């Protein structure tokens, strides 16, 4: 069903399940991070930002290990053992779809290596490039809001099979502005971009995120691309791809 939304100046996009197949994030990217985290940590162990991440992970580990019996062990008896423990713990976190900032930052660095070596390439649904171009050409500003780090968002859109799509995108937000199902995150994004909430359209495959954006006075459209996506009970504005969106 076509969805017409008036007075839109900014379009805010979720990535997973909205611009990009779930499988790309959950299989391709997550597997790449799991396969490479061990040697990445060893190779860059002396880098200040990596030291900080390992330190953050070791603190997070203590609280996870105290409540989760399946949490892998941690051996801090030598630098090598500590890095191996951090890598094991990261794999455990990835398997739980953790959104922890230290993990997301580390994943961003690992993926950057993969994208620049050509092992990884960003993936978007085929209707996405045309829609973004059309919206940008008509003066709309396009933003991304995803739980992946800003770095990994830029890498994804910079390396798609349709070329470098970052030229369509005005700005990027990750969970440093807040959770995706929290109304305040959308208020922060509206303030940061200078576009009033009522002139923003948010597109996502997650009803809880749409509801949060709508309660911040954004317009919201649910993107239901894949069968079995979690939109049960959501009957308001729903589309199956971006060509159904009309922004006069
Ligand atoms: Mg999503």
PDB file of C-alpha atoms and ligand atoms in Angstrom:
ATOM      1  CA  UNK A   1       0.000   0.000   0.000  1.00  0.00           C
ATOM      2  CA  UNK A   2       1.419   3.441  -0.898  1.00  0.00           C
ATOM      3  CA  UNK A   3       2.074   5.654   2.114  1.00  0.00           C
ATOM      4  CA  UNK A   4       1.870   9.409   1.622  1.00  0.00           C
ATOM      5  CA  UNK A   5       3.545  11.571   4.256  1.00  0.00           C
ATOM      6  CA  UNK A   6       3.347  15.352   3.977  1.00  0.00           C
ATOM      7  CA  UNK A   7       5.786  18.022   5.186  1.00  0.00           C
ATOM      8  CA  UNK A   8       8.750  15.686   5.485  1.00  0.00           C
ATOM      9  CA  UNK A   9      12.130  17.425   5.668  1.00  0.00           C
ATOM     10  CA  UNK A  10      14.152  14.624   7.204  1.00  0.00           C
ATOM     11  CA  UNK A  11      14.035  10.851   6.777  1.00  0.00           C
ATOM     12  CA  UNK A  12      15.556   8.725   9.533  1.00  0.00           C
ATOM     13  CA  UNK A  13      16.369   5.126   8.648  1.00  0.00           C
ATOM     14  CA  UNK A  14      16.979   1.988  10.651  1.00  0.00           C
ATOM     15  CA  UNK A  15      19.432  -0.417   8.978  1.00  0.00           C
ATOM     16  CA  UNK A  16      18.781  -4.057   9.954  1.00  0.00           C
ATOM     17  CA  UNK A  17      15.606  -5.269   8.260  1.00  0.00           C
ATOM     18  CA  UNK A  18      14.914  -1.799   6.835  1.00  0.00           C
ATOM     19  CA  UNK A  19      17.687  -0.812   4.402  1.00  0.00           C
ATOM     20  CA  UNK A  20      19.638  -4.032   4.753  1.00  0.00           C
ATOM     21  CA  UNK A  21      18.771  -7.734   4.989  1.00  0.00           C
ATOM     22  CA  UNK A  22      18.859  -9.048   8.579  1.00  0.00           C
ATOM     23  CA  UNK A  23      21.021 -11.843   7.331  1.00  0.00           C
ATOM     24  CA  UNK A  24      23.806  -9.475   6.307  1.00  0.00           C
ATOM     25  CA  UNK A  25      24.186  -8.192   9.848  1.00  0.00           C
ATOM     26  CA  UNK A  26      23.379 -11.388  11.755  1.00  0.00           C
ATOM     27  CA  UNK A  27      25.281 -13.800   9.563  1.00  0.00           C
ATOM     28  CA  UNK A  28      27.870 -12.035   7.395  1.00  0.00           C
ATOM     29  CA  UNK A  29      28.999  -9.268   9.764  1.00  0.00           C
ATOM     30  CA  UNK A  30      28.648 -11.155  13.033  1.00  0.00           C
ATOM     31  CA  UNK A  31      30.509 -14.195  11.688  1.00  0.00           C
ATOM     32  CA  UNK A  32      33.260 -11.987  10.325  1.00  0.00           C
ATOM     33  CA  UNK A  33      33.687 -10.341  13.738  1.00  0.00           C
ATOM     34  CA  UNK A  34      33.671 -13.713  15.520  1.00  0.00           C
ATOM     35  CA  UNK A  35      36.256 -15.181  13.155  1.00  0.00           C
ATOM     36  CA  UNK A  36      38.585 -12.192  13.349  1.00  0.00           C
ATOM     37  CA  UNK A  37      38.312 -10.822  16.877  1.00  0.00           C
ATOM     38  CA  UNK A  38      41.068 -13.079  18.254  1.00  0.00           C
ATOM     39  CA  UNK A  39      43.837 -12.095  15.861  1.00  0.00           C
ATOM     40  CA  UNK A  40      42.619  -8.489  15.687  1.00  0.00           C
ATOM     41  CA  UNK A  41      43.037  -8.035  19.441  1.00  0.00           C
ATOM     42  CA  UNK A  42      46.504  -9.613  19.329  1.00  0.00           C
ATOM     43  CA  UNK A  43      47.613  -7.505  16.400  1.00  0.00           C
ATOM     44  CA  UNK A  44      46.460  -4.182  17.870  1.00  0.00           C
ATOM     45  CA  UNK A  45      46.849  -4.947  21.565  1.00  0.00           C
ATOM     46  CA  UNK A  46      49.119  -1.950  22.111  1.00  0.00           C
ATOM     47  CA  UNK A  47      46.777   0.585  20.558  1.00  0.00           C
ATOM     48  CA  UNK A  48      45.340   2.926  23.197  1.00  0.00           C
ATOM     49  CA  UNK A  49      41.727   2.617  22.005  1.00  0.00           C
ATOM     50  CA  UNK A  50      42.027  -1.180  21.940  1.00  0.00           C
ATOM     51  CA  UNK A  51      43.511  -1.231  25.458  1.00  0.00           C
ATOM     52  CA  UNK A  52      40.539   0.804  26.626  1.00  0.00           C
ATOM     53  CA  UNK A  53      38.076  -1.581  24.935  1.00  0.00           C
ATOM     54  CA  UNK A  54      39.737  -4.628  26.546  1.00  0.00           C
ATOM     55  CA  UNK A  55      39.612  -2.868  29.886  1.00  0.00           C
ATOM     56  CA  UNK A  56      35.888  -2.079  29.419  1.00  0.00           C
ATOM     57  CA  UNK A  57      35.242  -5.693  28.382  1.00  0.00           C
ATOM     58  CA  UNK A  58      36.987  -7.021  31.488  1.00  0.00           C
ATOM     59  CA  UNK A  59      34.710  -4.873  33.673  1.00  0.00           C
ATOM     60  CA  UNK A  60      31.576  -5.934  31.806  1.00  0.00           C
ATOM     61  CA  UNK A  61      32.727  -9.535  32.105  1.00  0.00           C
ATOM     62  CA  UNK A  62      32.649  -9.403  35.894  1.00  0.00           C
ATOM     63  CA  UNK A  63      28.996  -8.447  35.998  1.00  0.00           C
ATOM     64  CA  UNK A  64      27.997 -10.901  33.228  1.00  0.00           C
ATOM     65  CA  UNK A  65      29.908 -13.789  34.827  1.00  0.00           C
ATOM     66  CA  UNK A  66      28.207 -13.149  38.158  1.00  0.00           C
ATOM     67  CA  UNK A  67      24.728 -13.691  36.666  1.00  0.00           C
ATOM     68  CA  UNK A  68      25.296 -15.997  33.645  1.00  0.00           C
ATOM     69  CA  UNK A  69      26.526 -19.504  34.322  1.00  0.00           C
ATOM     70  CA  UNK A  70      27.339 -20.108  30.624  1.00  0.00           C
ATOM     71  CA  UNK A  71      29.705 -17.120  30.443  1.00  0.00           C
ATOM     72  CA  UNK A  72      33.140 -18.363  29.245  1.00  0.00           C
ATOM     73  CA  UNK A  73      36.125 -18.225  31.602  1.00  0.00           C
ATOM     74  CA  UNK A  74      38.535 -15.311  31.925  1.00  0.00           C
ATOM     75  CA  UNK A  75      42.259 -15.785  32.489  1.00  0.00           C
ATOM     76  CA  UNK A  76      44.138 -12.566  33.219  1.00  0.00           C
ATOM     77  CA  UNK A  77      47.445 -14.218  34.181  1.00  0.00           C
ATOM     78  CA  UNK A  78      49.311 -12.860  31.123  1.00  0.00           C
ATOM     79  CA  UNK A  79      48.634 -10.356  28.333  1.00  0.00           C
ATOM     80  CA  UNK A  80      48.118 -13.140  25.794  1.00  0.00           C
ATOM     81  CA  UNK A  81      45.696 -14.996  28.063  1.00  0.00           C
ATOM     82  CA  UNK A  82      43.807 -11.810  28.780  1.00  0.00           C
ATOM     83  CA  UNK A  83      43.414 -11.040  25.051  1.00  0.00           C
ATOM     84  CA  UNK A  84      42.269 -14.603  24.375  1.00  0.00           C
ATOM     85  CA  UNK A  85      39.759 -14.295  27.198  1.00  0.00           C
ATOM     86  CA  UNK A  86      38.483 -10.984  25.820  1.00  0.00           C
ATOM     87  CA  UNK A  87      38.062 -12.559  22.376  1.00  0.00           C
ATOM     88  CA  UNK A  88      36.142 -15.542  23.815  1.00  0.00           C
ATOM     89  CA  UNK A  89      33.922 -13.184  25.761  1.00  0.00           C
ATOM     90  CA  UNK A  90      33.263 -11.065  22.627  1.00  0.00           C
ATOM     91  CA  UNK A  91      32.131 -14.172  20.731  1.00  0.00           C
ATOM     92  CA  UNK A  92      29.794 -14.989  23.629  1.00  0.00           C
ATOM     93  CA  UNK A  93      28.421 -11.422  23.516  1.00  0.00           C
ATOM     94  CA  UNK A  94      27.941 -11.483  19.731  1.00  0.00           C
ATOM     95  CA  UNK A  95      25.994 -14.751  20.021  1.00  0.00           C
ATOM     96  CA  UNK A  96      23.663 -12.909  22.407  1.00  0.00           C
ATOM     97  CA  UNK A  97      23.264  -9.945  20.030  1.00  0.00           C
ATOM     98  CA  UNK A  98      24.768  -7.681  22.693  1.00  0.00           C
ATOM     99  CA  UNK A  99      24.563  -3.953  21.962  1.00  0.00           C
ATOM    100  CA  UNK A 100      27.344  -3.080  24.433  1.00  0.00           C
ATOM    101  CA  UNK A 101      29.277  -0.007  23.281  1.00  0.00           C
ATOM    102  CA  UNK A 102      32.732  -1.568  23.782  1.00  0.00           C
ATOM    103  CA  UNK A 103      31.739  -4.527  21.610  1.00  0.00           C
ATOM    104  CA  UNK A 104      30.140  -2.341  18.943  1.00  0.00           C
ATOM    105  CA  UNK A 105      33.240  -0.162  18.779  1.00  0.00           C
ATOM    106  CA  UNK A 106      35.524  -3.167  18.450  1.00  0.00           C
ATOM    107  CA  UNK A 107      33.293  -4.724  15.778  1.00  0.00           C
ATOM    108  CA  UNK A 108      33.469  -1.429  13.850  1.00  0.00           C
ATOM    109  CA  UNK A 109      37.278  -1.625  13.751  1.00  0.00           C
ATOM    110  CA  UNK A 110      37.249  -5.286  12.706  1.00  0.00           C
ATOM    111  CA  UNK A 111      34.734  -4.612   9.943  1.00  0.00           C
ATOM    112  CA  UNK A 112      36.748  -1.609   8.735  1.00  0.00           C
ATOM    113  CA  UNK A 113      39.617  -4.001   8.018  1.00  0.00           C
ATOM    114  CA  UNK A 114      37.249  -6.359   6.239  1.00  0.00           C
ATOM    115  CA  UNK A 115      35.709  -3.612   4.113  1.00  0.00           C
ATOM    116  CA  UNK A 116      39.045  -2.090   3.173  1.00  0.00           C
ATOM    117  CA  UNK A 117      40.533  -5.458   2.223  1.00  0.00           C
ATOM    118  CA  UNK A 118      37.441  -6.226   0.136  1.00  0.00           C
ATOM    119  CA  UNK A 119      36.457  -9.233   2.285  1.00  0.00           C
ATOM    120  CA  UNK A 120      33.259  -7.391   3.187  1.00  0.00           C
ATOM    121  CA  UNK A 121      30.890  -5.312   1.119  1.00  0.00           C
ATOM    122  CA  UNK A 122      27.851  -3.364   2.361  1.00  0.00           C
ATOM    123  CA  UNK A 123      24.449  -4.742   1.477  1.00  0.00           C
ATOM    124  CA  UNK A 124      21.171  -2.899   0.849  1.00  0.00           C
ATOM    125  CA  UNK A 125      17.832  -3.928  -0.651  1.00  0.00           C
ATOM    126  CA  UNK A 126      17.573  -3.050  -4.340  1.00  0.00           C
ATOM    127  CA  UNK A 127      14.871  -0.385  -3.875  1.00  0.00           C
ATOM    128  CA  UNK A 128      16.995   1.575  -1.379  1.00  0.00           C
ATOM    129  CA  UNK A 129      19.509   3.432  -3.624  1.00  0.00           C
ATOM    130  CA  UNK A 130      16.791   4.800  -5.946  1.00  0.00           C
ATOM    131  CA  UNK A 131      14.633   5.967  -3.042  1.00  0.00           C
ATOM    132  CA  UNK A 132      17.512   7.691  -1.255  1.00  0.00           C
ATOM    133  CA  UNK A 133      18.564   9.445  -4.445  1.00  0.00           C
ATOM    134  CA  UNK A 134      15.001  10.603  -5.108  1.00  0.00           C
ATOM    135  CA  UNK A 135      14.534  11.927  -1.574  1.00  0.00           C
ATOM    136  CA  UNK A 136      17.867  13.722  -1.583  1.00  0.00           C
ATOM    137  CA  UNK A 137      17.217  15.224  -5.018  1.00  0.00           C
ATOM    138  CA  UNK A 138      13.909  16.592  -3.731  1.00  0.00           C
ATOM    139  CA  UNK A 139      15.658  18.302  -0.815  1.00  0.00           C
ATOM    140  CA  UNK A 140      15.026  15.823   2.007  1.00  0.00           C
ATOM    141  CA  UNK A 141      17.825  15.179   4.456  1.00  0.00           C
ATOM    142  CA  UNK A 142      18.550  11.515   5.132  1.00  0.00           C
ATOM    143  CA  UNK A 143      19.881  10.206   8.456  1.00  0.00           C
ATOM    144  CA  UNK A 144      20.689   6.770   9.832  1.00  0.00           C
ATOM    145  CA  UNK A 145      19.896   5.490  13.341  1.00  0.00           C
ATOM    146  CA  UNK A 146      21.274   2.047  14.085  1.00  0.00           C
ATOM    147  CA  UNK A 147      22.766   0.141  16.991  1.00  0.00           C
ATOM    148  CA  UNK A 148      25.887  -0.512  14.889  1.00  0.00           C
ATOM    149  CA  UNK A 149      28.568   2.145  15.491  1.00  0.00           C
ATOM    150  CA  UNK A 150      28.657   5.244  13.281  1.00  0.00           C
ATOM    151  CA  UNK A 151      31.913   3.941  11.785  1.00  0.00           C
ATOM    152  CA  UNK A 152      30.321   0.646  10.771  1.00  0.00           C
ATOM    153  CA  UNK A 153      27.272   2.454   9.358  1.00  0.00           C
ATOM    154  CA  UNK A 154      29.506   4.586   7.121  1.00  0.00           C
ATOM    155  CA  UNK A 155      31.473   1.534   5.992  1.00  0.00           C
ATOM    156  CA  UNK A 156      28.296  -0.333   5.112  1.00  0.00           C
ATOM    157  CA  UNK A 157      26.832   2.470   2.993  1.00  0.00           C
ATOM    158  CA  UNK A 158      30.222   3.390   1.521  1.00  0.00           C
ATOM    159  CA  UNK A 159      30.850  -0.024  -0.039  1.00  0.00           C
ATOM    160  CA  UNK A 160      27.549  -1.299  -1.458  1.00  0.00           C
ATOM    161  CA  UNK A 161      27.175  -3.051  -4.796  1.00  0.00           C
ATOM    162  CA  UNK A 162      25.383   0.140  -5.910  1.00  0.00           C
ATOM    163  CA  UNK A 163      28.492   2.178  -5.142  1.00  0.00           C
ATOM    164  CA  UNK A 164      29.220   4.696  -2.411  1.00  0.00           C
ATOM    165  CA  UNK A 165      25.818   5.662  -0.994  1.00  0.00           C
ATOM    166  CA  UNK A 166      27.208   7.944   1.724  1.00  0.00           C
ATOM    167  CA  UNK A 167      26.687  10.844  -0.687  1.00  0.00           C
ATOM    168  CA  UNK A 168      22.947  10.593  -0.017  1.00  0.00           C
ATOM    169  CA  UNK A 169      23.312  10.592   3.756  1.00  0.00           C
ATOM    170  CA  UNK A 170      23.456  13.726   5.868  1.00  0.00           C
ATOM    171  CA  UNK A 171      24.273  12.201   9.248  1.00  0.00           C
ATOM    172  CA  UNK A 172      24.582   9.054  11.351  1.00  0.00           C
ATOM    173  CA  UNK A 173      23.409   8.208  14.858  1.00  0.00           C
ATOM    174  CA  UNK A 174      24.190   5.179  16.995  1.00  0.00           C
ATOM    175  CA  UNK A 175      23.100   4.223  20.490  1.00  0.00           C
ATOM    176  CA  UNK A 176      25.321   6.908  22.006  1.00  0.00           C
ATOM    177  CA  UNK A 177      22.165   9.075  21.590  1.00  0.00           C
ATOM    178  CA  UNK A 178      20.118   6.455  23.475  1.00  0.00           C
ATOM    179  CA  UNK A 179      18.206   3.253  22.886  1.00  0.00           C
ATOM    180  CA  UNK A 180      16.168   2.805  19.750  1.00  0.00           C
ATOM    181  CA  UNK A 181      12.955   2.154  21.633  1.00  0.00           C
ATOM    182  CA  UNK A 182      13.354   5.268  23.802  1.00  0.00           C
ATOM    183  CA  UNK A 183      11.414   8.404  22.855  1.00  0.00           C
ATOM    184  CA  UNK A 184      14.248  10.647  24.073  1.00  0.00           C
ATOM    185  CA  UNK A 185      16.653   9.274  21.443  1.00  0.00           C
ATOM    186  CA  UNK A 186      14.421  10.682  18.717  1.00  0.00           C
ATOM    187  CA  UNK A 187      14.169  14.057  20.476  1.00  0.00           C
ATOM    188  CA  UNK A 188      17.980  14.158  20.620  1.00  0.00           C
ATOM    189  CA  UNK A 189      18.220  13.326  16.911  1.00  0.00           C
ATOM    190  CA  UNK A 190      15.713  16.036  16.047  1.00  0.00           C
ATOM    191  CA  UNK A 191      17.695  18.593  18.097  1.00  0.00           C
ATOM    192  CA  UNK A 192      21.057  17.490  16.674  1.00  0.00           C
ATOM    193  CA  UNK A 193      19.885  17.667  13.065  1.00  0.00           C
ATOM    194  CA  UNK A 194      17.921  20.907  13.452  1.00  0.00           C
ATOM    195  CA  UNK A 195      14.821  19.343  11.890  1.00  0.00           C
ATOM    196  CA  UNK A 196      11.636  19.585  13.981  1.00  0.00           C
ATOM    197  CA  UNK A 197      10.265  16.212  15.063  1.00  0.00           C
ATOM    198  CA  UNK A 198       6.999  16.709  13.164  1.00  0.00           C
ATOM    199  CA  UNK A 199       9.003  17.124   9.920  1.00  0.00           C
ATOM    200  CA  UNK A 200      10.811  13.828  10.445  1.00  0.00           C
ATOM    201  CA  UNK A 201       9.788  10.456   9.039  1.00  0.00           C
ATOM    202  CA  UNK A 202      11.258   7.343  10.682  1.00  0.00           C
ATOM    203  CA  UNK A 203      11.353   3.980   8.914  1.00  0.00           C
ATOM    204  CA  UNK A 204      12.016   0.751  10.805  1.00  0.00           C
ATOM    205  CA  UNK A 205      11.019  -2.899  10.885  1.00  0.00           C
ATOM    206  CA  UNK A 206      10.542  -2.790  14.683  1.00  0.00           C
ATOM    207  CA  UNK A 207       7.140  -1.641  16.017  1.00  0.00           C
ATOM    208  CA  UNK A 208       8.662  -0.657  19.394  1.00  0.00           C
ATOM    209  CA  UNK A 209      11.060   1.727  17.627  1.00  0.00           C
ATOM    210  CA  UNK A 210       8.264   3.215  15.515  1.00  0.00           C
ATOM    211  CA  UNK A 211       6.161   3.747  18.628  1.00  0.00           C
ATOM    212  CA  UNK A 212       9.048   5.513  20.384  1.00  0.00           C
ATOM    213  CA  UNK A 213       9.605   7.816  17.405  1.00  0.00           C
ATOM    214  CA  UNK A 214       5.883   8.551  17.081  1.00  0.00           C
ATOM    215  CA  UNK A 215       5.686   9.457  20.764  1.00  0.00           C
ATOM    216  CA  UNK A 216       8.461  12.000  20.057  1.00  0.00           C
ATOM    217  CA  UNK A 217       6.111  13.405  17.325  1.00  0.00           C
ATOM    218  CA  UNK A 218       7.933  11.858  14.364  1.00  0.00           C
ATOM    219  CA  UNK A 219       5.921  10.271  11.571  1.00  0.00           C
ATOM    220  CA  UNK A 220       6.594   6.548  11.473  1.00  0.00           C
ATOM    221  CA  UNK A 221       6.172   3.832   8.872  1.00  0.00           C
ATOM    222  CA  UNK A 222       6.783   0.179   9.593  1.00  0.00           C
ATOM    223  CA  UNK A 223       8.849  -1.600   6.954  1.00  0.00           C
ATOM    224  CA  UNK A 224       7.742  -5.200   6.705  1.00  0.00           C
ATOM    225  CA  UNK A 225      10.043  -6.774   4.125  1.00  0.00           C
ATOM    226  CA  UNK A 226      10.576 -10.274   5.327  1.00  0.00           C
ATOM    227  CA  UNK A 227       7.941 -12.749   6.309  1.00  0.00           C
ATOM    228  CA  UNK A 228       8.109 -13.621   9.944  1.00  0.00           C
ATOM    229  CA  UNK A 229       9.316 -10.154  10.976  1.00  0.00           C
ATOM    230  CA  UNK A 230       8.093  -9.064  14.366  1.00  0.00           C
ATOM    231  CA  UNK A 231       5.224  -6.810  13.336  1.00  0.00           C
ATOM    232  CA  UNK A 232       2.408  -8.852  14.787  1.00  0.00           C
ATOM    233  CA  UNK A 233      -0.430  -6.642  15.890  1.00  0.00           C
ATOM    234  CA  UNK A 234       0.874  -3.571  14.098  1.00  0.00           C
ATOM    235  CA  UNK A 235      -1.748  -2.430  11.653  1.00  0.00           C
ATOM    236  CA  UNK A 236      -0.920   1.242  11.148  1.00  0.00           C
ATOM    237  CA  UNK A 237       1.289   2.559   8.309  1.00  0.00           C
ATOM    238  CA  UNK A 238       3.100  -0.434   6.867  1.00  0.00           C
ATOM    239  CA  UNK A 239       5.015  -0.805   3.624  1.00  0.00           C
ATOM    240  CA  UNK A 240       6.962  -3.673   2.078  1.00  0.00           C
ATOM    241  CA  UNK A 241       9.567  -1.573   0.236  1.00  0.00           C
ATOM    242  CA  UNK A 242      10.661   2.038  -0.182  1.00  0.00           C
ATOM    243  CA  UNK A 243       8.976   2.561  -3.582  1.00  0.00           C
ATOM    244  CA  UNK A 244       5.644   2.697  -1.716  1.00  0.00           C
ATOM    245  CA  UNK A 245       6.632   5.853   0.139  1.00  0.00           C
ATOM    246  CA  UNK A 246       5.420   9.124  -1.356  1.00  0.00           C
ATOM    247  CA  UNK A 247       6.851  12.335   0.085  1.00  0.00           C
ATOM    248  CA  UNK A 248       5.144  15.296  -1.656  1.00  0.00           C
TER     249      UNK A 248
HETATM  250 MG1  LIG B   1      15.695  -3.046  12.347  1.00  0.00          MG
END
